[in-house]
mmCIF file of C-alpha atoms in Angstrom:
data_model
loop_
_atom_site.group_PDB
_atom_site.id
_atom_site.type_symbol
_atom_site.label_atom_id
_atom_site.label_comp_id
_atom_site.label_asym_id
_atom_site.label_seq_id
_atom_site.Cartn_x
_atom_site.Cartn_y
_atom_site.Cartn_z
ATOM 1 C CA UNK A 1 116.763 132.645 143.891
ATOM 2 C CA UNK A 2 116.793 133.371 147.070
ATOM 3 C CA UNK A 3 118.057 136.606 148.693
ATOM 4 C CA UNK A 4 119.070 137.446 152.731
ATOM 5 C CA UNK A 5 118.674 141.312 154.072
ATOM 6 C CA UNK A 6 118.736 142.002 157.851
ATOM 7 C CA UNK A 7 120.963 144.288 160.178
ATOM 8 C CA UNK A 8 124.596 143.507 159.658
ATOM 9 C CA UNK A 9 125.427 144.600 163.647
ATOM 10 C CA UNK A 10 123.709 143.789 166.621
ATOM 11 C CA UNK A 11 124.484 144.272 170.110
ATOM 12 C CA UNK A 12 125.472 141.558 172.628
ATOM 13 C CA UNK A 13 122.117 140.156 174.430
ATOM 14 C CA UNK A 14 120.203 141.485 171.567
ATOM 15 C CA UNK A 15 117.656 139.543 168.736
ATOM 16 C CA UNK A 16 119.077 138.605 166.053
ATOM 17 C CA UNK A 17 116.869 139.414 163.053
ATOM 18 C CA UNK A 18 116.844 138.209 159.236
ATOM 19 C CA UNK A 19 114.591 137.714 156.405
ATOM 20 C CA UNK A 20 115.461 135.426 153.073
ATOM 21 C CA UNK A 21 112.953 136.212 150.110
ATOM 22 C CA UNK A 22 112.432 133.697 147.469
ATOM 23 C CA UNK A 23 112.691 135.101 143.836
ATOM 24 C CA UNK A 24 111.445 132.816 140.777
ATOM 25 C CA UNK A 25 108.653 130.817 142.369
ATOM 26 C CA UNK A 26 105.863 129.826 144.854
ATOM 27 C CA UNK A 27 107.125 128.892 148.503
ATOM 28 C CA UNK A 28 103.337 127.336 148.572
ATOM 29 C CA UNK A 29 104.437 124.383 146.085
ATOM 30 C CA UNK A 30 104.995 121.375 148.165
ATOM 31 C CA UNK A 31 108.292 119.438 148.022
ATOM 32 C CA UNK A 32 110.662 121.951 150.110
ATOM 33 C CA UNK A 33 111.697 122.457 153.155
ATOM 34 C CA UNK A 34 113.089 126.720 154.137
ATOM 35 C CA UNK A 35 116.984 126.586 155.958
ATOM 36 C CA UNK A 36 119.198 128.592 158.019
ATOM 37 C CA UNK A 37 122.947 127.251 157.813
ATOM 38 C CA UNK A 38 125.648 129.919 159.076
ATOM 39 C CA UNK A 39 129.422 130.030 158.867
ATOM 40 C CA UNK A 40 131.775 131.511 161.457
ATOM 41 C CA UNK A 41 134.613 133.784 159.832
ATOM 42 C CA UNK A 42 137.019 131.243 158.281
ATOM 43 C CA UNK A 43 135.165 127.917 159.991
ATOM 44 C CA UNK A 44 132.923 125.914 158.729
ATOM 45 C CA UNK A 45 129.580 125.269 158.223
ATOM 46 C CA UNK A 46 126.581 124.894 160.754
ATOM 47 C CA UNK A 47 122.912 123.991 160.207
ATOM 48 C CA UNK A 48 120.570 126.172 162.011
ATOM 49 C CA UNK A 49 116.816 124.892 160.775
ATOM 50 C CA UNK A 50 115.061 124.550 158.512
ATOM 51 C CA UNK A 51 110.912 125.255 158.639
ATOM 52 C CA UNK A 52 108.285 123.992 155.952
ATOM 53 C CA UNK A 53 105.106 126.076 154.342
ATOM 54 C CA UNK A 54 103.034 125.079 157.198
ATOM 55 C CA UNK A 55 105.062 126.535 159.656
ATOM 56 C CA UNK A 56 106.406 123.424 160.810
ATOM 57 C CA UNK A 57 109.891 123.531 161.636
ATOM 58 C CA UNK A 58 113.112 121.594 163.096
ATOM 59 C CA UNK A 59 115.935 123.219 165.170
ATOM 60 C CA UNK A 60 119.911 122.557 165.889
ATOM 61 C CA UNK A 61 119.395 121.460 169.501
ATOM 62 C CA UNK A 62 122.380 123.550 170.148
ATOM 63 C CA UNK A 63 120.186 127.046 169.318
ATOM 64 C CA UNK A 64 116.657 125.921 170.153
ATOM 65 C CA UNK A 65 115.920 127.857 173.110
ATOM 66 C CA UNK A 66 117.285 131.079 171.576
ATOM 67 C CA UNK A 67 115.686 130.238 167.983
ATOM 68 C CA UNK A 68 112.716 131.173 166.118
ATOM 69 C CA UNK A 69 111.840 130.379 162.388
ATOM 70 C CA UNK A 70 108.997 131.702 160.483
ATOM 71 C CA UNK A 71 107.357 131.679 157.069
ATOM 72 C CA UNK A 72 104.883 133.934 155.186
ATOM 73 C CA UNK A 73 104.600 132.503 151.674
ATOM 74 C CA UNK A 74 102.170 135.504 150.265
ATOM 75 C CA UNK A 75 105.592 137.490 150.558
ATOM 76 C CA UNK A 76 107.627 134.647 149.577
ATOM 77 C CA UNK A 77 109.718 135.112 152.571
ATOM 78 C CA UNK A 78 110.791 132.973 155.521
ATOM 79 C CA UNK A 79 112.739 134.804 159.004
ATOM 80 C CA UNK A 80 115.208 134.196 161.515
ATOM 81 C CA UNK A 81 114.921 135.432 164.953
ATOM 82 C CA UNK A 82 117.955 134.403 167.369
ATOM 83 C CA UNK A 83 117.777 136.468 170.999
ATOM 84 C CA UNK A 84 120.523 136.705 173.601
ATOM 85 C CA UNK A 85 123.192 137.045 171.324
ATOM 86 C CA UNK A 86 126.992 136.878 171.772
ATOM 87 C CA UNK A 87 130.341 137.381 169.890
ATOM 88 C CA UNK A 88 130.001 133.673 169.105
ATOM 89 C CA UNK A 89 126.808 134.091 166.849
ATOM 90 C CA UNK A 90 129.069 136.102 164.539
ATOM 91 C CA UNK A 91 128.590 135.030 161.671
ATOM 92 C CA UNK A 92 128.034 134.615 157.752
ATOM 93 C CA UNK A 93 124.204 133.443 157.731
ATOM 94 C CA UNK A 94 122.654 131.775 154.501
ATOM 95 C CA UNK A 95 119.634 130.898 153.716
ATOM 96 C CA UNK A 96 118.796 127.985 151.597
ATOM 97 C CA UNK A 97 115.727 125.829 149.476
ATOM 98 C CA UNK A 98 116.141 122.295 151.211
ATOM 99 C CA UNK A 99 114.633 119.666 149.139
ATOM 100 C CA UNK A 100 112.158 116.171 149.877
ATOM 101 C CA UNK A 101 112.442 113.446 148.207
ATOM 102 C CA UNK A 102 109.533 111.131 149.365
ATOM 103 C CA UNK A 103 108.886 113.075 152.135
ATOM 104 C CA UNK A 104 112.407 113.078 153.867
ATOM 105 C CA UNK A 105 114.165 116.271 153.736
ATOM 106 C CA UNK A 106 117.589 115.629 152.398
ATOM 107 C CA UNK A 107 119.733 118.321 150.810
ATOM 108 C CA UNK A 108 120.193 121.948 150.373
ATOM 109 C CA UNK A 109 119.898 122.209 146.495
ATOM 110 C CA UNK A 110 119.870 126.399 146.593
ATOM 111 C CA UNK A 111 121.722 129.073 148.686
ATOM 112 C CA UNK A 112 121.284 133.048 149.457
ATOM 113 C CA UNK A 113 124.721 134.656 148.430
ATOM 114 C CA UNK A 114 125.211 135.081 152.422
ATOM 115 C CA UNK A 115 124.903 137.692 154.779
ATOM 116 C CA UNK A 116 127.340 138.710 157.495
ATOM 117 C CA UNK A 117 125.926 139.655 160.575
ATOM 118 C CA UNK A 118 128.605 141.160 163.430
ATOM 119 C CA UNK A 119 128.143 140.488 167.302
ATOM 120 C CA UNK A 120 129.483 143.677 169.019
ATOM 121 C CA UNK A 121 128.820 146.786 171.413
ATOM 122 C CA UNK B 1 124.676 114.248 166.827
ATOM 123 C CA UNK B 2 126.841 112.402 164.193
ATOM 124 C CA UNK B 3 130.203 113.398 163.678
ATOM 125 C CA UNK B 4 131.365 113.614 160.223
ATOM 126 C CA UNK B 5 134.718 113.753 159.859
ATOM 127 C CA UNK B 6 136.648 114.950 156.413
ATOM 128 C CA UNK B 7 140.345 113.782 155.249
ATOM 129 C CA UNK B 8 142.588 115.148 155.109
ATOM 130 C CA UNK B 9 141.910 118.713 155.991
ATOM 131 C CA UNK B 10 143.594 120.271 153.156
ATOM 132 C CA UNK B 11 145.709 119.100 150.045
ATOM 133 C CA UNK B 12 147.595 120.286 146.963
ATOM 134 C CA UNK B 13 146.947 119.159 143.613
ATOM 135 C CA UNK B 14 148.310 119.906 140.293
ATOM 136 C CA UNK B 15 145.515 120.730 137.172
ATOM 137 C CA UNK B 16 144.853 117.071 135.818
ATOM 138 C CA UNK B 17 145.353 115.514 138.994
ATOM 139 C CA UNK B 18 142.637 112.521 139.955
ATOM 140 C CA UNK B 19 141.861 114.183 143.771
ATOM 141 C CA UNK B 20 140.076 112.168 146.447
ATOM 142 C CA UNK B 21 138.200 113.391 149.513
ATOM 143 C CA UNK B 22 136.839 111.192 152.200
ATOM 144 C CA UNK B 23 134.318 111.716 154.303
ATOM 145 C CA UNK B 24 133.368 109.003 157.359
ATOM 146 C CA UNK B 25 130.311 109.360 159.496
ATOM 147 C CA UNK B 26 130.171 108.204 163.567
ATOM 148 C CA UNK B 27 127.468 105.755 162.693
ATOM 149 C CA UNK B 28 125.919 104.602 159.759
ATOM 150 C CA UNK B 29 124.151 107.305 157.657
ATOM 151 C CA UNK B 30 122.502 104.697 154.336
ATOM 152 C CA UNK B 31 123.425 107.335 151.661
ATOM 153 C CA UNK B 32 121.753 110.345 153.158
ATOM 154 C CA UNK B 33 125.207 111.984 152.534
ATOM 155 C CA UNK B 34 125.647 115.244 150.429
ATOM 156 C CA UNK B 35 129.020 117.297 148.770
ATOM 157 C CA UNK B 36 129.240 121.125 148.425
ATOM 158 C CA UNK B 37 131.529 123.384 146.653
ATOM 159 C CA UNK B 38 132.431 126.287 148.376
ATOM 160 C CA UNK B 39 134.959 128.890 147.014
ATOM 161 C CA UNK B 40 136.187 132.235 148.697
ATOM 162 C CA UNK B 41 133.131 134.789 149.468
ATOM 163 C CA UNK B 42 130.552 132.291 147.907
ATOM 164 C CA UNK B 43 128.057 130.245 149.253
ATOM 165 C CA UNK B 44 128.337 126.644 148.819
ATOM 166 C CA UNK B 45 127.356 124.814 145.616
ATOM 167 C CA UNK B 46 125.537 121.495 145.615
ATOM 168 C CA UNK B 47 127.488 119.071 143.641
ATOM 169 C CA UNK B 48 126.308 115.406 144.790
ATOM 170 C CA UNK B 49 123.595 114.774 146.776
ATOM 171 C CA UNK B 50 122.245 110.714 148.012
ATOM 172 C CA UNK B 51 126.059 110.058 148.203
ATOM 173 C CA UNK B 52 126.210 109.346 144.536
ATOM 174 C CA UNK B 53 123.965 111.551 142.591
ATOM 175 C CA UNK B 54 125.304 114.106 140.859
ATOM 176 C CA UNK B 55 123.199 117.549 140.748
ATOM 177 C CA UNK B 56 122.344 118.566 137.214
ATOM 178 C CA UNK B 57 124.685 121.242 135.919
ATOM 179 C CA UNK B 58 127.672 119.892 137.420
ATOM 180 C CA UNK B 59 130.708 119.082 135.645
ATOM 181 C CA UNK B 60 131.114 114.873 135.145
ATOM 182 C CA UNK B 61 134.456 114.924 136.519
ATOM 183 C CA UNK B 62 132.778 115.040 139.565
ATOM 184 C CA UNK B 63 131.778 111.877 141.308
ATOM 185 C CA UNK B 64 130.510 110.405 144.816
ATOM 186 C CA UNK B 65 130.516 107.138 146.437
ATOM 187 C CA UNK B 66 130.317 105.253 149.594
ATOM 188 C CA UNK B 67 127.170 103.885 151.975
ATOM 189 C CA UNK B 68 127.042 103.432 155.598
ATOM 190 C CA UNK B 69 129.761 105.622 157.742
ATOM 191 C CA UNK B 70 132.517 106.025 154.925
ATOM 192 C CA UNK B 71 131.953 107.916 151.250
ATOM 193 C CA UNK B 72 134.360 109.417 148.620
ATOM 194 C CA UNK B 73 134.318 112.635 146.320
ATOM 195 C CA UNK B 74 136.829 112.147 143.399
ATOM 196 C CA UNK B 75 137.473 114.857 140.507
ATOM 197 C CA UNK B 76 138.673 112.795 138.288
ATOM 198 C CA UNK B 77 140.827 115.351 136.315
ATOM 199 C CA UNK B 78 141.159 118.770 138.671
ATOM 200 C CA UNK B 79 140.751 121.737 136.398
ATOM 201 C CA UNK B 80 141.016 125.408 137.594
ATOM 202 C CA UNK B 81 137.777 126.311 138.959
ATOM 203 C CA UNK B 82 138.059 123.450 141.046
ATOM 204 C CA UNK B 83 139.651 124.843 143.614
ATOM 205 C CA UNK B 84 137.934 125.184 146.748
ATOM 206 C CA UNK B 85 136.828 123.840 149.949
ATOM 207 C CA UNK B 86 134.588 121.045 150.172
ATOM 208 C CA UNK B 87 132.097 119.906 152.273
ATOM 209 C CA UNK B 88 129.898 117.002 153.150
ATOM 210 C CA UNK B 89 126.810 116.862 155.002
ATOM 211 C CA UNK B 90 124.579 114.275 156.798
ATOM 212 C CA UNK B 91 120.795 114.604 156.670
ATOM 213 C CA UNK B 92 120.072 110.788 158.129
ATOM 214 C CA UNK B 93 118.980 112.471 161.783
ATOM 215 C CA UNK B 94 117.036 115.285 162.758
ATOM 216 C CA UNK B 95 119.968 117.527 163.671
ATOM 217 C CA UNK B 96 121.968 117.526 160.717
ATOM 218 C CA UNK B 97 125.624 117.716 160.048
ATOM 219 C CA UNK B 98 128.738 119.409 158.160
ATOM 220 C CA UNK B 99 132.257 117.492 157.658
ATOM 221 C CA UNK B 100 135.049 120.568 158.846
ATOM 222 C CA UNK B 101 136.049 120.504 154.851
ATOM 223 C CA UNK B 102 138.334 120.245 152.469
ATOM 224 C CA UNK B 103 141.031 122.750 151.263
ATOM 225 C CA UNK B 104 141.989 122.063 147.472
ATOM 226 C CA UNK B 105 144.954 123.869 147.189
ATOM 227 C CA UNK B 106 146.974 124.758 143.715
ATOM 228 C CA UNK B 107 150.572 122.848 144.268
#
């Protein structure tokens, strides 16, 4: 299971901060990758990144320079930093177990219930 | 980034109906195409995942198809809890990809 908790408001041109904690087994197995996917009210959905146990990680081009993933697996937890935020990074934020099948990451196969996170002075 | 593109957008559907959702990609994708399940205040639920596989747990109504740029989703009998919006993703590049989804409406 996995589980999302961070600040549900944050100020324009601030850092966005979350954490997902993984319930019911060992982030240090091998075979999955650690995402971020988040859904504007009423839109759809967008993949943020996703970042392995070694701290590897791969980013939406669109949120790179403003994006940080990170993972400490003796806590079981993986984070989300996004800085200069605006309105548009309001959002419903998930986070999600991302599995490999012969090395290629290929589907999300487990999702956080979803946290929303509000964009506003 | 490839586009995937959904049709149609939304639809209505009696319980029992056979429903079809499409789903075609801007350039060819092999099968590295998944469906979710999403209903209101939820978080999507994986239902197919290599454009045809269907994730353990879920209901055998349920069924994928397709290769290449165009794939399918078909219920083959819609019950209650089926509706919901549903989406497909791409994984077959580095930046992956959501279809805008599918509204299965109760006619």
């Amino acid at each position: 299971q996995l589980q999302e908790s961070g600040p549900g408001l944050v100020k324009p041109s601030q850092t966005l901060s979350l954490t997902c904690t993984v319930s019911g087994g060992s982030m240090s197995r091998g075979g999955y990758y650690w995402s971020w996917i988040r859904q504007q009210p009423g839109k759809g959905l967008e993949w943020i990144g996703f970042i392995y146990n070694s701290g590897s990680t791969y980013y939406n081009p669109s949120l790179k320079s403003r994006l940080t993933l990170s993972v400490d697996t003796s806590k079981t937890q993986f984070s989300l930093k996004l800085s200069s935020v605006t309105a548009a990074d309001t959002a419903i934020y998930y986070c999600a177990r991302t599995v490999t099948i012969f090395g290629v990451v290929t589907y999300f196969d487990s999702w956080g219930q979803g946290t929303l996170v509000t964009v506003s002075s | 980034d490839i586009q995937m593109t959904q049709s149609p957008s939304s639809l209505s559907a009696s319980v029992g109906d056979r429903v079809t959702i499409t789903c075609r990609a801007s350039q060819r994708i092999s099968n590295f195409l998944t469906w979710y399940q999403q209903k209101p205040g939820k978080a999507p639920q994986l239902l197919i995942y290599g454009a045809s596989s269907l994730q353990s747990g879920v209901p055998s109504r349920f069924s994928g198809s397709g290769s290449g740029t165009d794939f399918t989703l078909t219920i083959s009998s819609l019950q209650p809890e089926d509706f919901a919006t549903y989406y497909c993703q791409q994984s077959f590049t580095s930046v992956w990809t959501f279809g805008q989804g599918t509204k299965v409406e109760i006619k």
